[in-house]
PDB file of C-alpha atoms in Angstrom:
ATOM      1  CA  UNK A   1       0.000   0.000   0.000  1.00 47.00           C
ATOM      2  CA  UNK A   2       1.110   3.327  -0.770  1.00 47.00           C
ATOM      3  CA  UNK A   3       1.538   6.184   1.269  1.00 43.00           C
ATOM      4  CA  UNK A   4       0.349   9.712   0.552  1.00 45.00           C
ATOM      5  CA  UNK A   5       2.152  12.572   1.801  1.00 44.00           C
ATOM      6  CA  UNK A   6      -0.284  15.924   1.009  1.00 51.00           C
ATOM      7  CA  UNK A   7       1.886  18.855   0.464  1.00 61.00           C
ATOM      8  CA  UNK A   8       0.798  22.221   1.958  1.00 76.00           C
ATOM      9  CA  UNK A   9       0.887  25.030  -0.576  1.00 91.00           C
ATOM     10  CA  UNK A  10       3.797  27.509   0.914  1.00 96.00           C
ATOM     11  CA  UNK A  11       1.987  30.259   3.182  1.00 97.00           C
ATOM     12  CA  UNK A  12       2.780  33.060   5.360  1.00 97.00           C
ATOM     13  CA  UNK A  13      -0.199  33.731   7.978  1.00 98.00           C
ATOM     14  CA  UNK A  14       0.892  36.857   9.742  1.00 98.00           C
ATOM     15  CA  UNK A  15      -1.334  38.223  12.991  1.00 97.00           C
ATOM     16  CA  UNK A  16      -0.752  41.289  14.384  1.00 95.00           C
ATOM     17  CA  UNK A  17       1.076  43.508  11.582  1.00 97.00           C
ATOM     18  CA  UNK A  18       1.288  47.163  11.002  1.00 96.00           C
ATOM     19  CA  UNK A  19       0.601  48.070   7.059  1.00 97.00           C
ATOM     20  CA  UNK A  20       4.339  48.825   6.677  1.00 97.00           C
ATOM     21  CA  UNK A  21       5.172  45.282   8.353  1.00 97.00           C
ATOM     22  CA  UNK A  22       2.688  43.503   6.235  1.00 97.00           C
ATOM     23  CA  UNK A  23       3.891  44.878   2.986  1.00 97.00           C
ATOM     24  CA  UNK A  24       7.648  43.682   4.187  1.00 97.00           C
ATOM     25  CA  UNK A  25       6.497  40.236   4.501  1.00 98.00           C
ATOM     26  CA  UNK A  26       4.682  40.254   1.452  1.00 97.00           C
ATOM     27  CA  UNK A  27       8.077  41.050  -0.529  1.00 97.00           C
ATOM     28  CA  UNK A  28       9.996  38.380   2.006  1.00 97.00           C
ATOM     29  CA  UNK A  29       6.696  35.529   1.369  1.00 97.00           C
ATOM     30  CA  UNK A  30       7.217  36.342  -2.416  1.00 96.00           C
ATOM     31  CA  UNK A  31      10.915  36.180  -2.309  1.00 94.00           C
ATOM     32  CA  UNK A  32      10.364  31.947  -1.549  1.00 94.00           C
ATOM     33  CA  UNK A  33       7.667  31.370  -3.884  1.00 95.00           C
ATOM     34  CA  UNK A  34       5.199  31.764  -0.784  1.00 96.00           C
ATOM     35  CA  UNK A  35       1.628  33.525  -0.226  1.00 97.00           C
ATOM     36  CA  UNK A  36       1.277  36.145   2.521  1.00 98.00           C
ATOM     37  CA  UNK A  37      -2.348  36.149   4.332  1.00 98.00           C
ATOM     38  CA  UNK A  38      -2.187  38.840   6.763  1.00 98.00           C
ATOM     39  CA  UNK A  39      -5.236  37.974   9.676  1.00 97.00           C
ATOM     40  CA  UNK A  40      -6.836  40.096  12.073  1.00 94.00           C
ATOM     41  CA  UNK A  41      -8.749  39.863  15.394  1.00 93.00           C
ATOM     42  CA  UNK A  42     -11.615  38.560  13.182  1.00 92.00           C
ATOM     43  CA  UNK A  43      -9.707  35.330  12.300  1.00 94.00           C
ATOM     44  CA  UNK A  44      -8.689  34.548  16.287  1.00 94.00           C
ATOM     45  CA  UNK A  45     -11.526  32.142  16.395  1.00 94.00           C
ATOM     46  CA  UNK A  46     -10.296  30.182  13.459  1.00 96.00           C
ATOM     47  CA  UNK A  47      -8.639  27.094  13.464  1.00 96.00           C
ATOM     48  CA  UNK A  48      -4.643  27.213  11.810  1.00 96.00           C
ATOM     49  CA  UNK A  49      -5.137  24.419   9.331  1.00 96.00           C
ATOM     50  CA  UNK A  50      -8.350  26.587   7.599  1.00 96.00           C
ATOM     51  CA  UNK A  51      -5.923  29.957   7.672  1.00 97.00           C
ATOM     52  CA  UNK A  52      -3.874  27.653   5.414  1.00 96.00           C
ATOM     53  CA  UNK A  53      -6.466  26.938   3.156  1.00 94.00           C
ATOM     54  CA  UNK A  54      -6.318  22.888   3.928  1.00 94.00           C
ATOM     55  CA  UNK A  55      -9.542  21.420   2.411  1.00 91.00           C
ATOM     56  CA  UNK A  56     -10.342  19.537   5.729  1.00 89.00           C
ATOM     57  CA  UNK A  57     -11.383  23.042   8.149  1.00 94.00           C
ATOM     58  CA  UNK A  58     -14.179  25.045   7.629  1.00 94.00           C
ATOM     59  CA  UNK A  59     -14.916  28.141   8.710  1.00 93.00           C
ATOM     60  CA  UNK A  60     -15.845  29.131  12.121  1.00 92.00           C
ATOM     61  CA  UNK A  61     -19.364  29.703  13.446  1.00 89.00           C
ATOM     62  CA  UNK A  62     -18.148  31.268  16.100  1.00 85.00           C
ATOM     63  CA  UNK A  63     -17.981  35.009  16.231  1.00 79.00           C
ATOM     64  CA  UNK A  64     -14.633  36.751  17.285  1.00 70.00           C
ATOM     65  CA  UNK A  65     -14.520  38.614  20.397  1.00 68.00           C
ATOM     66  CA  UNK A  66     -11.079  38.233  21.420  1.00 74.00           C
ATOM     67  CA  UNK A  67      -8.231  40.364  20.527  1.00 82.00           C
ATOM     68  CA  UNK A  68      -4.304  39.762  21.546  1.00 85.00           C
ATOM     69  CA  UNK A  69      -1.480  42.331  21.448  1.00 86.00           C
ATOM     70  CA  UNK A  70       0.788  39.096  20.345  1.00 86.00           C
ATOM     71  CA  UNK A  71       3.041  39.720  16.450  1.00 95.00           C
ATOM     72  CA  UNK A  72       3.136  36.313  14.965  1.00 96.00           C
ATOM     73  CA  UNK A  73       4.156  34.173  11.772  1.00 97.00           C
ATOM     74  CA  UNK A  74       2.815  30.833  11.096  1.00 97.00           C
ATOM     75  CA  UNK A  75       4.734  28.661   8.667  1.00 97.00           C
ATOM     76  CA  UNK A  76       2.893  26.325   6.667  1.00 96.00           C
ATOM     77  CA  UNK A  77       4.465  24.036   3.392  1.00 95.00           C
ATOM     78  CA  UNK A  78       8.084  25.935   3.578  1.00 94.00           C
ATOM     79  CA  UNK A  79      10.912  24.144   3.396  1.00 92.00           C
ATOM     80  CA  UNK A  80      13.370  24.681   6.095  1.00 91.00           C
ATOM     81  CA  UNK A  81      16.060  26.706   4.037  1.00 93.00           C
ATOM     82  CA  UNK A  82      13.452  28.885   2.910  1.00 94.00           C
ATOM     83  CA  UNK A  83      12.744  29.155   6.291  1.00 94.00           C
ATOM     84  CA  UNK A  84      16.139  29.818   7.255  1.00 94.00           C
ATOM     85  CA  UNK A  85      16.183  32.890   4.448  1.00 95.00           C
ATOM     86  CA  UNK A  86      12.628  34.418   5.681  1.00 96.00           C
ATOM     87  CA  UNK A  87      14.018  34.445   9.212  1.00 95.00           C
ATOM     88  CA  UNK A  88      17.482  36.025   7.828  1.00 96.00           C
ATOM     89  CA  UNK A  89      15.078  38.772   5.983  1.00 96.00           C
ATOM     90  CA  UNK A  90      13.268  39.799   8.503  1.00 96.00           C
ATOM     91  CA  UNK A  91      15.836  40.595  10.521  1.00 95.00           C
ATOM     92  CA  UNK A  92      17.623  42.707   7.877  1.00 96.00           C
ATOM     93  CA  UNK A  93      14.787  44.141   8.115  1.00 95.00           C
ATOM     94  CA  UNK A  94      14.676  44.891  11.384  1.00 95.00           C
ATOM     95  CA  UNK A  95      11.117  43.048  11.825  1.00 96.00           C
ATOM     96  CA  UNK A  96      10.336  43.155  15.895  1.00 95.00           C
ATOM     97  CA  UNK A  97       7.860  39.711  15.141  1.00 95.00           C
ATOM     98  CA  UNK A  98       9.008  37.632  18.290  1.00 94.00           C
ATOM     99  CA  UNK A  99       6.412  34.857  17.620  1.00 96.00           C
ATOM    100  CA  UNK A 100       6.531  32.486  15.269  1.00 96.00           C
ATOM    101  CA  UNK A 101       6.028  29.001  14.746  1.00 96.00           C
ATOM    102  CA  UNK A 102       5.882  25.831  11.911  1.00 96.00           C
ATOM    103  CA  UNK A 103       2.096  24.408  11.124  1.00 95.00           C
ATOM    104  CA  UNK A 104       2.329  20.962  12.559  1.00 93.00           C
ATOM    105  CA  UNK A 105      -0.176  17.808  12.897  1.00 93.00           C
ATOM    106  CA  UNK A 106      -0.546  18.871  16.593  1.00 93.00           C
ATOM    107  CA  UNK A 107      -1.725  22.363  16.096  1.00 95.00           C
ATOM    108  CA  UNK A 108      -3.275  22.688  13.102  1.00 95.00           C
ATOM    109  CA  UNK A 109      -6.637  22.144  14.702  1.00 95.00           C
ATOM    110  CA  UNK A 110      -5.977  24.758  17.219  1.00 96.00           C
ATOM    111  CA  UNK A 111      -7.155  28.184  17.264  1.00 96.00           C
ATOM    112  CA  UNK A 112      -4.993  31.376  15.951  1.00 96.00           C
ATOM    113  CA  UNK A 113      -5.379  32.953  19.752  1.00 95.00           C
ATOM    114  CA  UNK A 114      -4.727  29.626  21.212  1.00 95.00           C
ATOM    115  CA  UNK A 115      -1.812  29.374  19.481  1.00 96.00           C
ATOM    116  CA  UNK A 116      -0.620  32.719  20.309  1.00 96.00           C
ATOM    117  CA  UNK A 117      -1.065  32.793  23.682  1.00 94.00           C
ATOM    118  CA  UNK A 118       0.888  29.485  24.025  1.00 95.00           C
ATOM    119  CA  UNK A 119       3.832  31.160  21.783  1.00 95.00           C
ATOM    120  CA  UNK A 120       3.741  34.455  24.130  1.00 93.00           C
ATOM    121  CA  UNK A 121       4.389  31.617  27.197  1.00 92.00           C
ATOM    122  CA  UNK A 122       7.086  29.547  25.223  1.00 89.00           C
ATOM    123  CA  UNK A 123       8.504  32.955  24.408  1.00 87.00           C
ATOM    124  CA  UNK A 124       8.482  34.277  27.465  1.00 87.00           C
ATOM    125  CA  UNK A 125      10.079  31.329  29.234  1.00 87.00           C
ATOM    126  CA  UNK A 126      13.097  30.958  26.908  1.00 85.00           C
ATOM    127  CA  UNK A 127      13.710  34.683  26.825  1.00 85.00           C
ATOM    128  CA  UNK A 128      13.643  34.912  30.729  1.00 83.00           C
ATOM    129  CA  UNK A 129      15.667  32.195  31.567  1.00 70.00           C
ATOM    130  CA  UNK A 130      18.839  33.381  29.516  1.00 56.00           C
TER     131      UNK A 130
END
């Protein structure tokens, strides 16, 4: 029996971002053959795998209330050297996003402000215990 592997299309979801910071990662996305979907405090309710467009999520019923004051980029279908060059660009270009994290089996289901708040507590932790 074969295996199938699906491959993610290559996308940027960005939470958080100022219209100047948006348009940087739109050149940076662009720059690795990625798409750049900017969300808002509308999209907190939604689950990560239907940000990235996977067939299996729908939309939420639920209506956004929530807001968070986390910056955040969520990696979906990028290979890890393009990785490696979107983190290099955005700190030549002096992007202040201090959350970010890779689309995984384990959170895809979750929610964009689950997600963040657990990536303002990871953050947190590793930048208070050096």
């Amino acid at each position: 029996m074969k295996s199938r592997v699906i491959i993610a299309a290559p996308i940027i979801i960005s939470y958080g971002l100022n219209e100047k910071e948006i348009e940087k990662v739109d050149l940076i996305a662009k720059e690795v053959n990625a798409k750049h979907k900017a969300v808002f405090d509308d999209s907190l309710n939604e689950q990560i795998g239907y940000l990235c467009g996977f067939k299996s999520f729908e939309k939420s019923k639920e209506e956004s209330v929530k807001s968070s004051d986390g910056k955040c980029l969520i990696f979906s279908g990028i290979l890890q050297k393009n990785v490696s060059a979107i983190l290099k660009a955005i700190k030549a270009e002096q992007l202040d996003i201090p959350l970010k994290a890779m689309v995984t089996p384990a959170n895809q289901s979750w929610k964009l402000f689950d997600l963040i708040e657990e990536l303002k507590k990871e953050h947190e932790f590793m930048t208070n215990r050096k």
